[in-house]
Coordinates of C-alpha atoms in Angstrom, one line a residue:
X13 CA 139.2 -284.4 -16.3
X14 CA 140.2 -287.3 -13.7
X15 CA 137.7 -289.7 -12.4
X16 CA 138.6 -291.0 -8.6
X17 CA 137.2 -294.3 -7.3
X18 CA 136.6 -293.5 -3.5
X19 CA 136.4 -296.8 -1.0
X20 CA 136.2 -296.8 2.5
X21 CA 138.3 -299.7 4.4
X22 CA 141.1 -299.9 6.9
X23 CA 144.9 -298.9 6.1
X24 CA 147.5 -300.9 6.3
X25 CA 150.8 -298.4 7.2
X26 CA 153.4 -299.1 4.7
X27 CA 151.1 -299.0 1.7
X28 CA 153.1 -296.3 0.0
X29 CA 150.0 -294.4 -0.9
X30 CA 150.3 -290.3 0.0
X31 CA 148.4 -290.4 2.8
X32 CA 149.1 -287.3 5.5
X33 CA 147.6 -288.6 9.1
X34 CA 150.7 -290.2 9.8
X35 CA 150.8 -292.6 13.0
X36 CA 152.7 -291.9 15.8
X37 CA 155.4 -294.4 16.9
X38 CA 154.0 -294.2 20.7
X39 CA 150.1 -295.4 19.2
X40 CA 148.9 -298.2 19.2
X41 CA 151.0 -301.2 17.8
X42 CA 147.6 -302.1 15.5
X43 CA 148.6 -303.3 11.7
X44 CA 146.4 -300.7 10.7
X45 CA 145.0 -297.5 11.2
X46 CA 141.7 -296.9 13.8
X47 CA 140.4 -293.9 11.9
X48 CA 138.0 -294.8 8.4
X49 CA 140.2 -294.0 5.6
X50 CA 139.1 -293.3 2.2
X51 CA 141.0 -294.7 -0.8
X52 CA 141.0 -292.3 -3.6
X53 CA 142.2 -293.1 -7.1
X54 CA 142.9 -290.1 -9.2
X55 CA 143.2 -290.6 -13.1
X56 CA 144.7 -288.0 -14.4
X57 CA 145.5 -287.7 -18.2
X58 CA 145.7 -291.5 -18.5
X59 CA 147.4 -292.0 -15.4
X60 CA 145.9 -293.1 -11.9
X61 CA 147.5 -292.4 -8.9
X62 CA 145.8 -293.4 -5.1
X63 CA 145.5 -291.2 -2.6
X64 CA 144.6 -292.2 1.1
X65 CA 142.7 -289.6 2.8
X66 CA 140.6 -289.3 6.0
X67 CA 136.6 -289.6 5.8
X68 CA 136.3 -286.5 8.7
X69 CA 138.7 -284.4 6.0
X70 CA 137.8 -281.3 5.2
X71 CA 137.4 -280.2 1.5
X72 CA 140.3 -277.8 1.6
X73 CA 142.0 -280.5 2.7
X74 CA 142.0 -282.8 0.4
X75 CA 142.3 -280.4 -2.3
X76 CA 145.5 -279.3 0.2
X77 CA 147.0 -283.1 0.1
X78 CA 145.8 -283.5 -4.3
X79 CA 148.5 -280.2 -4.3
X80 CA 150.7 -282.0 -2.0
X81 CA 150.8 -285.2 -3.7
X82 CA 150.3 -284.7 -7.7
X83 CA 151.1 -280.5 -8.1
X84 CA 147.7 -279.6 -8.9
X85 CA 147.4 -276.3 -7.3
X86 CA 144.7 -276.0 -5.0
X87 CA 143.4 -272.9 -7.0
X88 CA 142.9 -274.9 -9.9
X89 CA 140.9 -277.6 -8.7
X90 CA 137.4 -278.0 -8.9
X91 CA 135.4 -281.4 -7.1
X92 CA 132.3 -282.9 -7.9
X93 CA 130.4 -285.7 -6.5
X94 CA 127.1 -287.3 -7.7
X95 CA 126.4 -284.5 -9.6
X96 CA 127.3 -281.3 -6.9
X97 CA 130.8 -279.7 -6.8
X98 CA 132.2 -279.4 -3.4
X99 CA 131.9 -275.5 -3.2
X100 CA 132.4 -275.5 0.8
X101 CA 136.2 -275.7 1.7
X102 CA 135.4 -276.0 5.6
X103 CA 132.6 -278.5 5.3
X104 CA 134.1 -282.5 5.2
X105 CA 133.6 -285.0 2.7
X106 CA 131.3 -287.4 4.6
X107 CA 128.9 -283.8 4.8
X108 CA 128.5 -284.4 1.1
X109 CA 127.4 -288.4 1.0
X110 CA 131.0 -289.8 0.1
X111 CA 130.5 -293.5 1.0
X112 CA 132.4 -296.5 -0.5
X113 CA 132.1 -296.9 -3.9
X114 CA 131.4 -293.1 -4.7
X115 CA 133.2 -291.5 -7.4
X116 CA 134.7 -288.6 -7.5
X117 CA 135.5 -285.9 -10.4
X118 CA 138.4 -283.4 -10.4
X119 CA 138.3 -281.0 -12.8
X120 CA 141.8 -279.1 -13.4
X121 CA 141.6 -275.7 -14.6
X122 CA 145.0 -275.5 -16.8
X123 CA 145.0 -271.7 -17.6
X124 CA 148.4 -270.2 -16.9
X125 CA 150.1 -268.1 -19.3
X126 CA 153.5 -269.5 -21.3
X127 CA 156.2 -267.4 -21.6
X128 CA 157.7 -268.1 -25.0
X129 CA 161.2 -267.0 -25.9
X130 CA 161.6 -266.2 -29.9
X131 CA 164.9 -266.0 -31.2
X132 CA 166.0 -265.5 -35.1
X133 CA 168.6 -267.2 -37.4
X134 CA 170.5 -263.7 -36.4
X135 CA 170.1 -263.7 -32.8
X136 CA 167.6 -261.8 -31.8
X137 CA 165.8 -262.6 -28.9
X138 CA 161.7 -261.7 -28.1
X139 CA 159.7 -262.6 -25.7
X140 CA 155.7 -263.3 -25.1
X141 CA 153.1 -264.2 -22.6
X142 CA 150.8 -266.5 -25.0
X143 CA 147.4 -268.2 -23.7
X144 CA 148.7 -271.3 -24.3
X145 CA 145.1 -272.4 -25.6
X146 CA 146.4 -270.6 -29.4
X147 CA 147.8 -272.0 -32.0
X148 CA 151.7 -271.5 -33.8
X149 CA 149.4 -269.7 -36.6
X150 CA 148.2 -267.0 -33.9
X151 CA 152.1 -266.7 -32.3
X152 CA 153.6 -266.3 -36.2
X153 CA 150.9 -263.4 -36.0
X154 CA 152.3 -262.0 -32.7
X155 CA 155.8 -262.0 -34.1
X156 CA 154.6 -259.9 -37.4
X157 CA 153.1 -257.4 -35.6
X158 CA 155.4 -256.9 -32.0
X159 CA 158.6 -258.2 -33.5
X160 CA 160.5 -255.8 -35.5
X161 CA 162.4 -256.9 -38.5
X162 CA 160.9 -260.0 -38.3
X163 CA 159.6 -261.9 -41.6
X164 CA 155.6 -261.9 -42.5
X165 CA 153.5 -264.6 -41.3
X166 CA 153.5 -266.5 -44.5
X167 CA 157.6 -266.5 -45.1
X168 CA 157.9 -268.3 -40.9
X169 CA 159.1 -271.0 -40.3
X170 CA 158.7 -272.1 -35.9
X171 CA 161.0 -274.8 -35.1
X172 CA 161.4 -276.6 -31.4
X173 CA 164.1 -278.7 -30.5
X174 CA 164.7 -279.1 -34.4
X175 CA 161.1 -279.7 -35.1
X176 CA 159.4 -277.8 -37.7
X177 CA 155.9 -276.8 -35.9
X178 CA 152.5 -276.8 -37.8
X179 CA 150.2 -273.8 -37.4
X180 CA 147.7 -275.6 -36.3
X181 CA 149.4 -277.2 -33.2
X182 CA 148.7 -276.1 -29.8
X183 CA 151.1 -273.8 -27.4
X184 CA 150.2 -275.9 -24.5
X185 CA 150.8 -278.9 -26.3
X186 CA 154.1 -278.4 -27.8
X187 CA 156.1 -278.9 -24.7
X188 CA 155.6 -282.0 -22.5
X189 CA 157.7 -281.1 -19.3
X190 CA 155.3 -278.9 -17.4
X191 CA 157.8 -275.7 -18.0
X192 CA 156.1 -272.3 -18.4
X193 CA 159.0 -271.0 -20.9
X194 CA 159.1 -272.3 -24.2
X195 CA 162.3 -271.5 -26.4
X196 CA 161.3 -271.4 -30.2
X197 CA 163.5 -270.4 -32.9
X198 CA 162.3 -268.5 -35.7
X199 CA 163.4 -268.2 -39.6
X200 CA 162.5 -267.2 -43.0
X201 CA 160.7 -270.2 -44.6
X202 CA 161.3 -271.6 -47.9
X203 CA 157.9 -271.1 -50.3
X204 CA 156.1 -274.0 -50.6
X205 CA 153.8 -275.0 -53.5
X206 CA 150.7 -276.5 -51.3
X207 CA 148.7 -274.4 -49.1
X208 CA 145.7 -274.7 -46.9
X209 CA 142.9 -272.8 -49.0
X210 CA 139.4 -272.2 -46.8
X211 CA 136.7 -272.3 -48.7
X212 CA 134.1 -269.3 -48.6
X213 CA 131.2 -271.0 -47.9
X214 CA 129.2 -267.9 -49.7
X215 CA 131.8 -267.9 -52.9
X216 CA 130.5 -272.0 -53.0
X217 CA 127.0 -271.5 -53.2
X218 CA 126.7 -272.7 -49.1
X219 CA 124.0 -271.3 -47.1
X220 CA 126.2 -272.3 -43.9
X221 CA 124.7 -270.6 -40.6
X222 CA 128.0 -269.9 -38.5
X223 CA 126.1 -267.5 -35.5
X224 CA 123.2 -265.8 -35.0
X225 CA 120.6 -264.2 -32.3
X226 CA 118.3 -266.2 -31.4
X227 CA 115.3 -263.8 -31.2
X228 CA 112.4 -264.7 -28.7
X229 CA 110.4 -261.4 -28.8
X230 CA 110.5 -260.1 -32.0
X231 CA 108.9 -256.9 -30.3
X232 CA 112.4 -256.5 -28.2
X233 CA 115.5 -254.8 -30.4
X234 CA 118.9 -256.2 -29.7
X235 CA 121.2 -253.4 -27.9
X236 CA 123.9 -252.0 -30.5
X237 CA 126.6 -253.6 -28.0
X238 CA 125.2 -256.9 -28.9
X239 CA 125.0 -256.4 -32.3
X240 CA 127.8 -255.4 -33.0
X241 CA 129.6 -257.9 -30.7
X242 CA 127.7 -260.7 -32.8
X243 CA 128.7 -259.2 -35.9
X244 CA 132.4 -259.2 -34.5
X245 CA 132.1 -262.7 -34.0
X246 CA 131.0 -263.7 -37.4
X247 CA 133.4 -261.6 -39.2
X248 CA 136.0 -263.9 -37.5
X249 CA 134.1 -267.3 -38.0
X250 CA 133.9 -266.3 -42.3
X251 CA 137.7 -265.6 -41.8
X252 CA 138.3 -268.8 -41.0
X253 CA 139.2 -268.2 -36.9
X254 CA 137.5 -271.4 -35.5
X255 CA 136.1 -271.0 -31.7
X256 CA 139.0 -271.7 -29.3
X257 CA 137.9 -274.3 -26.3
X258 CA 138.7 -273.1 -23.0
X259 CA 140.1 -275.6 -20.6
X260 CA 138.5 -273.1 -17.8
X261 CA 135.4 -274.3 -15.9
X262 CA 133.5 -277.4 -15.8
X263 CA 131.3 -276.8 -19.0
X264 CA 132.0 -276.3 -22.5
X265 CA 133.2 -272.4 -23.3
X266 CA 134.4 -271.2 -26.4
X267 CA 136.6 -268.6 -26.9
X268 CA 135.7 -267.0 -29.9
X269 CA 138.4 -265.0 -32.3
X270 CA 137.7 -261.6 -34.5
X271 CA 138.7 -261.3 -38.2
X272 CA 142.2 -260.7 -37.4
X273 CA 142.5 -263.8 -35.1
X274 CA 144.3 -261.8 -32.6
X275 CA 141.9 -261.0 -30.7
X276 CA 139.1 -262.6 -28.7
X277 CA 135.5 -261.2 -29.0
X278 CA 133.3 -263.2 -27.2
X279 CA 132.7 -266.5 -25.4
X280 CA 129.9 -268.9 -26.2
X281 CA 128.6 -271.6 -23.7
X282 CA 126.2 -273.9 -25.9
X283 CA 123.6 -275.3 -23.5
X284 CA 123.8 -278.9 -24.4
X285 CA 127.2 -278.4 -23.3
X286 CA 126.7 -277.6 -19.7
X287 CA 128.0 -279.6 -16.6
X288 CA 126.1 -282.8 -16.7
X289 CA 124.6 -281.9 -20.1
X290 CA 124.8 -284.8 -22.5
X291 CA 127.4 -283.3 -24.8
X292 CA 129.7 -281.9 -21.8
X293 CA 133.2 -282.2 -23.1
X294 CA 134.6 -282.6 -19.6
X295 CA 133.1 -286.2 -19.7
X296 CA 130.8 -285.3 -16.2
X297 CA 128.3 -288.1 -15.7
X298 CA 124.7 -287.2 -17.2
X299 CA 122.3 -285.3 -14.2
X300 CA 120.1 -288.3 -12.9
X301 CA 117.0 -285.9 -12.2
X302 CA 117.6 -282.7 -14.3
X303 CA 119.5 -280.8 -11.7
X304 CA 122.3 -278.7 -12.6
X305 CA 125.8 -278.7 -10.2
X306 CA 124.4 -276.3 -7.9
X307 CA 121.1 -277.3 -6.3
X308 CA 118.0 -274.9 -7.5
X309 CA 119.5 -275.4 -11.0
X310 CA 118.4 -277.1 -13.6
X311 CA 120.9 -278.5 -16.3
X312 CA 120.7 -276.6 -19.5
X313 CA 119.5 -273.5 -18.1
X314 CA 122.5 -271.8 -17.5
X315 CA 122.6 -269.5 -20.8
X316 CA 119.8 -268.2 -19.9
X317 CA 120.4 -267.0 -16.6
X318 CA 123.6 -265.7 -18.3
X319 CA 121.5 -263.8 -20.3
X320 CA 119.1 -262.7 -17.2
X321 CA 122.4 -261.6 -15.2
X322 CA 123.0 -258.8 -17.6
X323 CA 119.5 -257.6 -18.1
X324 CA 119.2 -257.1 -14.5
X325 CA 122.3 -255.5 -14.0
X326 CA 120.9 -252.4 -14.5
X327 CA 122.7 -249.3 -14.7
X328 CA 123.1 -246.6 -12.3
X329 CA 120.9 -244.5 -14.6
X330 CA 118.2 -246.5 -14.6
X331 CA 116.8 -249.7 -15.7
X332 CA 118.4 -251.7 -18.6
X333 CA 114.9 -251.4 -20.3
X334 CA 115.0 -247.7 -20.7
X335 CA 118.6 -246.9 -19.7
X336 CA 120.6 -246.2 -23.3
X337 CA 123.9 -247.5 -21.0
X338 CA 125.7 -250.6 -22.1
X339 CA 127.3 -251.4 -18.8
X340 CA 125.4 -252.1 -15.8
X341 CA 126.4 -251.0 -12.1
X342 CA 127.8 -254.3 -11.5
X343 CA 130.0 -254.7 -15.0
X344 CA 128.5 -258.0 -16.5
X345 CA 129.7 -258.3 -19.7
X346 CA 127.3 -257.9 -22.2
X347 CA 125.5 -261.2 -23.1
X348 CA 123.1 -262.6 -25.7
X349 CA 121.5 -265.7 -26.6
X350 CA 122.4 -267.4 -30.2
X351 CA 122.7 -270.3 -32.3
X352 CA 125.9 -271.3 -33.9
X353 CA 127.7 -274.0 -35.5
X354 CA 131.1 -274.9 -36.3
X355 CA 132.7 -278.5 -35.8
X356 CA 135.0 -278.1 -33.4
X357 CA 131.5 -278.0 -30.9
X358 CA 132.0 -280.8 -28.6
X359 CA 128.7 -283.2 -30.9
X360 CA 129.5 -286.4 -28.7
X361 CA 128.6 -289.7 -30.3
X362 CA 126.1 -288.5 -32.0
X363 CA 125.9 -288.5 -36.3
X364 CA 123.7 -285.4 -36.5
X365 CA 125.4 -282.4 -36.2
X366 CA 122.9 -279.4 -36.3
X367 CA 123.5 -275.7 -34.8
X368 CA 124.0 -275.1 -30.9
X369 CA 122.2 -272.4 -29.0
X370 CA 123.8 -271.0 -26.3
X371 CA 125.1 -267.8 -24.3
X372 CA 127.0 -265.8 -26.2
X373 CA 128.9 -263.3 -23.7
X374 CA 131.4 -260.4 -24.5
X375 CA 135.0 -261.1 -23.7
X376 CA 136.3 -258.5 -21.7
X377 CA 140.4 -257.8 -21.3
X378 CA 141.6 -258.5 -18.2
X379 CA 144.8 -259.1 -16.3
X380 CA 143.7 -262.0 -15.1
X381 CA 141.5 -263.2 -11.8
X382 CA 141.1 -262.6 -8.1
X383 CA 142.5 -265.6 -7.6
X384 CA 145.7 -264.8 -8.6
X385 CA 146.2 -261.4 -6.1
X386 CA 144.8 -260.7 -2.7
X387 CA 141.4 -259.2 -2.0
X388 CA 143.3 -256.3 0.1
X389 CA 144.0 -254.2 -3.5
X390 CA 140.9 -254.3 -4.4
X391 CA 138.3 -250.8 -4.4
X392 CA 136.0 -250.8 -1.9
X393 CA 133.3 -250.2 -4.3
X394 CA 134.4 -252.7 -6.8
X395 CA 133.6 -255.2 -3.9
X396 CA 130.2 -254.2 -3.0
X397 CA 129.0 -253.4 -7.1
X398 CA 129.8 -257.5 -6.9
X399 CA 127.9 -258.1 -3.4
X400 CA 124.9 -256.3 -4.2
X401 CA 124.4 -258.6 -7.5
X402 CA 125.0 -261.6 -5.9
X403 CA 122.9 -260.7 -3.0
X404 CA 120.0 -260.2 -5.3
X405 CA 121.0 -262.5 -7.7
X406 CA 121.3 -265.5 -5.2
X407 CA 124.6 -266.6 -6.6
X408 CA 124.9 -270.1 -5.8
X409 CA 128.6 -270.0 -7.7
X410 CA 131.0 -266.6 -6.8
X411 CA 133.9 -267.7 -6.6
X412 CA 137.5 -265.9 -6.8
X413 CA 138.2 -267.5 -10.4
X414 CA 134.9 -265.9 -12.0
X415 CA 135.9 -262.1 -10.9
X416 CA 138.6 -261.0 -13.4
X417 CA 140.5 -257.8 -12.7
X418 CA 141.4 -255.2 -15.0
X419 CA 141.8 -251.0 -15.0
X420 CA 139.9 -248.3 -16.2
X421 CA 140.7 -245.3 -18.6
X422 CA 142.2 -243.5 -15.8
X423 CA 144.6 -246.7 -14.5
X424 CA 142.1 -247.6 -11.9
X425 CA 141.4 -251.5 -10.6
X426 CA 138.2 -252.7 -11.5
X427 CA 136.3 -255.8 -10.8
X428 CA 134.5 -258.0 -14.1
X429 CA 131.8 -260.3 -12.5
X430 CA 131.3 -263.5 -14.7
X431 CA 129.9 -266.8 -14.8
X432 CA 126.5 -266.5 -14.0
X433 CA 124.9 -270.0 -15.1
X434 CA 124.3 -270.6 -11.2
X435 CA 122.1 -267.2 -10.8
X436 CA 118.5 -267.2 -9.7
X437 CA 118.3 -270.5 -7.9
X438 CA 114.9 -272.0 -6.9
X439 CA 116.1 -272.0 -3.6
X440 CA 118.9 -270.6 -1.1
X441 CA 120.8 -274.1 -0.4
X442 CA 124.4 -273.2 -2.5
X443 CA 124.0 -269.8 -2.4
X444 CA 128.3 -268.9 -1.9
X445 CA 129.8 -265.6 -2.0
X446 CA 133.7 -265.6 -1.8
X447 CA 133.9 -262.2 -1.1
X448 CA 132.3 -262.4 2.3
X449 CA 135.6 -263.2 3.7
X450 CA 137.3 -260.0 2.5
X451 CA 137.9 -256.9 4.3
X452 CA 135.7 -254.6 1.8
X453 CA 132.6 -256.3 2.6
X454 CA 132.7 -255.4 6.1
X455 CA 133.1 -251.3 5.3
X456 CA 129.4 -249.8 5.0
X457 CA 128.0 -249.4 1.6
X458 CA 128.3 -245.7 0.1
X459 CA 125.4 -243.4 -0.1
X460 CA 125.5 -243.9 -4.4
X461 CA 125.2 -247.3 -3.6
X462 CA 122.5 -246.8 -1.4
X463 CA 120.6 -245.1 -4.1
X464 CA 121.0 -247.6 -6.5
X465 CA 119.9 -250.5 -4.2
X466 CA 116.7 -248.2 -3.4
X467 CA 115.8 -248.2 -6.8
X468 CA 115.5 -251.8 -7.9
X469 CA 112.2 -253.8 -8.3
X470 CA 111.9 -257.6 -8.4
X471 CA 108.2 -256.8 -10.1
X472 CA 109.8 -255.0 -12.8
X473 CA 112.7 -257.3 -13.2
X474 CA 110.4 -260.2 -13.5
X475 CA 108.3 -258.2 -16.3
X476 CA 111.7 -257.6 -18.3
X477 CA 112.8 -261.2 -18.4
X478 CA 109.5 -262.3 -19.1
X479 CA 109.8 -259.2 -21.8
X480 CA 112.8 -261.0 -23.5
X481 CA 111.5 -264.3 -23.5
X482 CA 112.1 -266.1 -20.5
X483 CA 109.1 -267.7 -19.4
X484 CA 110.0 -266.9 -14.9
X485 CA 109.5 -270.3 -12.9
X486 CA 107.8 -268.8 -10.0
X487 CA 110.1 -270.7 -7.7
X488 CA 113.1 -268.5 -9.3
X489 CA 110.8 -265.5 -9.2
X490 CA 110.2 -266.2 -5.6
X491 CA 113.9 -266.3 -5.1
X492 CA 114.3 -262.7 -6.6
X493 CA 111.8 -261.2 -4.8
X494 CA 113.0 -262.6 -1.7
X495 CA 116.5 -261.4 -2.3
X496 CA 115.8 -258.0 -3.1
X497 CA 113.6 -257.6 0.0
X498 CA 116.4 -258.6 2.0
X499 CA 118.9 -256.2 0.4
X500 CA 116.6 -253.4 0.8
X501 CA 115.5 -254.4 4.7
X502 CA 119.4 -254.8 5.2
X503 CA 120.3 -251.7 4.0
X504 CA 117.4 -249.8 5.8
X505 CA 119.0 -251.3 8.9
X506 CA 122.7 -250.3 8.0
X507 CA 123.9 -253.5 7.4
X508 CA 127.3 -254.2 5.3
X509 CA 127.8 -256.6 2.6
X510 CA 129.3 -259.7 4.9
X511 CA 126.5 -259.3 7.3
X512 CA 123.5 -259.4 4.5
X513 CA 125.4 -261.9 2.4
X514 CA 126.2 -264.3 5.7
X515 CA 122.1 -264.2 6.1
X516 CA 122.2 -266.0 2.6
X517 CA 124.6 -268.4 3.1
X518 CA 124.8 -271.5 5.0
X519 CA 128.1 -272.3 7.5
X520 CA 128.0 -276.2 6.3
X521 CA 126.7 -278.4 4.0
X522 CA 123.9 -279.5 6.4
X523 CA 123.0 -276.2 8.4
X524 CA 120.2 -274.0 7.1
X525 CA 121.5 -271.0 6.7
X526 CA 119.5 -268.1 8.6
X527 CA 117.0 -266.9 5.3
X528 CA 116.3 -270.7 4.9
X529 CA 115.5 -270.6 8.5
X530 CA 113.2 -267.7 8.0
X531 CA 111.5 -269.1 4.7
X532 CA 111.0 -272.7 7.0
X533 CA 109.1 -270.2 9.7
X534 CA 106.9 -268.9 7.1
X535 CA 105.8 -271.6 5.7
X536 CA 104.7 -273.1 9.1
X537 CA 102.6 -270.0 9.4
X538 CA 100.5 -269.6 6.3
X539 CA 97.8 -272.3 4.8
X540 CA 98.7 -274.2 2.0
X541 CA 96.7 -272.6 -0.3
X542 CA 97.4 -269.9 0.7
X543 CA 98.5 -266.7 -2.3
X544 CA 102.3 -266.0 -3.1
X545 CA 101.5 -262.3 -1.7
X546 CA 100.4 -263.7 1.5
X547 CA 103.6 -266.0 2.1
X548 CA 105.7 -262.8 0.8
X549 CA 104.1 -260.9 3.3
X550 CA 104.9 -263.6 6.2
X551 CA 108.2 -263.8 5.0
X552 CA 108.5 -259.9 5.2
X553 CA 107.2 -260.0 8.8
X554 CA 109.4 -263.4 9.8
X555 CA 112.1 -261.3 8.4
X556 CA 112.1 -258.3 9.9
X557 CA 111.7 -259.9 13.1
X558 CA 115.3 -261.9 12.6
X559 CA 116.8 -259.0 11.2
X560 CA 116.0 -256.6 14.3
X561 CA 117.6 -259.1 16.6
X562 CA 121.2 -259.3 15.0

């Protein structure tokens, strides 16, 4: 986490600051620059380093010169300001509000796999990509099982330059330099008389809650996915496997570990723990009216539109409510909500340290994100399974880094969809899809897809999330039923992906985009008191009047 203190003021040249709007020697002779520069100071792990950008900068741009000027790769940066992250790469900063005196927030998203290099008192060399967010205790593990001939996890000893490294210590944190290869040598420990011992909380007497469902309508069973990915989960906790933070996203996300503690089985995203949430572990200042990052969000609600993501991806079978499917046509991971505890939860300040609830959402293996290959190798209909959720989701927050790949039983790419916390706004204003600007979403959708789009109903999906517990805001159910009309009038009209998903989202910061233009027209045109199926209907009229002039 960095915080940046932005003022606007003149340049002087020769200030030594980065600064990429270099003067020309045949300009004006002035001691200082004509154009409004904005100062940035980015902390960074302790450190502060300014930065001189220009006010009429575009986001990608400044995230271009942070790369250029500190090394943080564009890809891994994340803005916010006054409590909204600066989603839209072509829009500038002055779009957003930033003024002197504003302060910035750049969150760094650190994943990147280490390559570790093992070798033995003998020789032997091995090598392994470790998430460098595990401990020396899981990589011993690793060298058990892959390494042949190597010694059991309890007779290691890991040394680093001479070092003798604790099983506790982090990857990430053993080596200081920035490298991505570690060189660790490995040997056959000498037994030592004191061990760690962790107590069974059961074998003590302790009634210690370490997860559980949280169950809203008794009347509604939990799937035997989720039950048996919660049941993974504590298996690991009573092992002794704490949750592993993620340095991934701008909330706080848990990676949490099976019985073997090789393995991840789930990730859990406690509410209170959300950007802007008052125990967010990335130190983001506290929301001011309730709003969450994206605008149409509230902080705090994002498990449960995690938990509304998968029940209405239904599968191409039929509706999650009577469809005995796990997976949905989109591939949201299964998700539930819970309550947990353990002490490595980010409690803040606070003395009382009681259970969490949260999302609780089934990791799924991947090999990795969108981010990290072009869009042109990915499946057509991987592409559009992704657009048509959004589409009816709203998504305020697709992005490149929340699709992971991964293949299929027969070797195939497939697309995970995840991060959903930003689903089901109460209004259109951040709704961004990233894959609007890839070469699938221009293709026409397939007739299967067709079919599956015909099915849905925004009446019944409102039902089933009022089913599990969820009591609807009507603004958000007013946003679903909007959303699915406009998929379904799309389709009828033979529209692709990009041209049904660029009705949804806006160019800039400041321009309506075209189904907030058509929302504005209704509203002119109906009474205030009027019903909600009387503005729907407007809005159905408004809309197929735009639609039939593209």
């Amino acid at each position: 986490m960095s915080v940046a203190d932005v003022a606007v003021s003149p340049i002087h040249t020769g200030s030594g600051f980065c600064f990429g709007h270099e003067r020309s020697s045949s300009s004006s002779s002035s001691s200082h620059y004509s154009v409004k520069s904005v100062l940035v100071f980015l902390s960074v792990s302790g450190s502060t380093m300014p930065m001189l950008i220009l006010e009429s900068d575009s986001i990608a741009e400044v995230k271009l010169r942070i790369q250029t000027c500190n090394g943080f790769r564009v890809r891994r940066q994340r803005l916010v300001f006054s409590g909204r992250e600066l989603a839209r790469n072509a829009s500038r900063v002055r779009d957003y509000g930033v003024t002197g005196g504003s302060v910035l927030h750049l969150v760094l998203k650190l994943y990147d796999p280490l390559l570790v290099t093992v070798i033995t008192t003998c020789g032997k060399v091995f090598e392994f990509h470790v998430d460098r967010r595990r401990d020396v205790g899981y990589l011993k593990k690793r060298i058990s099982k892959e390494g042949k001939g190597f010694p059991e996890v309890d007779d290691q000893e890991i040394l680093f330059r001479g070092e003798k490294l604790d099983d506790r210590r982090i990857i990430g944190g053993i080596c200081k330099d920035g490298n991505s290869v570690i060189h660790l040598l490995v040997k056959k420990s000498v037994k030592e008389e004191d061990s760690v011992k962790i107590e069974d909380p059961a074998a003590s007497g302790k009634d210690l809650l370490l997860l559980e469902p949280v169950v809203l309508n008794p009347d509604v069973k939990l799937p035997k996915i989720l039950e048996d990915m919660i049941d993974r989960t504590v298996d690991g906790l009573k092992k002794g496997n704490p949750p592993v933070r993620s340095s991934e996203g701008t909330g706080g996300t848990y990676l949490m570990q099976d019985s073997s503690g090789l393995n991840y089985v789930s990730v859990f995203k406690p509410m209170d723990e959300e950007p802007m949430a008052v125990n967010n572990p990335q130190k983001l200042p506290l929301s001011s009216d309730g709003q969450g990052l994206k605008r149409g969000t509230r902080v705090g609600e994002g498990a449960t539109r995690e938990v509304a993501a998968y029940l209405l991806d239904h599968p191409k079978t039929g509706p999650r409510s009577s469809s005995k499917e796990a997976m949905g046509f989109a591939g949201v991971p299964p998700t539930a909500m819970v309550r947990s505890f353990h002490k490595v939860y980010n409690f803040g300040s606070s003395d009382t340290k009681e259970a969490k609830v949260g999302s609780l959402q089934m990791f799924m293996k991947n090999n990795g994100s969108c981010e990290d290959i072009g869009p042109g190798a990915f499946p057509v209909e991987e592409v559009h399974k992704i657009s048509v959720f959004d589409i009816r989701m709203a998504n305020a927050d697709r992005h490149a880094g929340n699709i992971l790949t991964g293949k299929d039983e027969d070797g195939k790419t497939v697309l995970i969809p995840i991060d959903h916390g930003y689903c089901l706004p109460e209004n259109f204003e951040d709704c961004t899809f990233e894959w609007l600007y890839w070469p699938q979403a221009k293709v026409p959708f397939s007739s299967e897809t067709l079919n599956y789009i015909n099915s849905l109903d925004a009446e019944q999906d409102i039902a089933l999330l009022k089913l599990n517990g969820w009591d609807v805001p009507e603004a958000v159910s007013r946003t679903l039923r909007i959303s699915t009309m406009l998929l379904k009038k799309g389709v009828e009209r033979d529209m692709t992906p990009y041209q049904i998903g660029s009705i949804m989202c806006r160019e800039t910061v400041n321009k309506d985009s075209a189904i907030e233009e058509i929302l504005r027209e209704a509203h002119n045109s109906v009474l205030p008191e009027s019903s909600e199926a009387t503005f729907l209907e407007t809005v159905s009229i408004a809309m197929d009047r735009r639609l039939d002039q593209l």
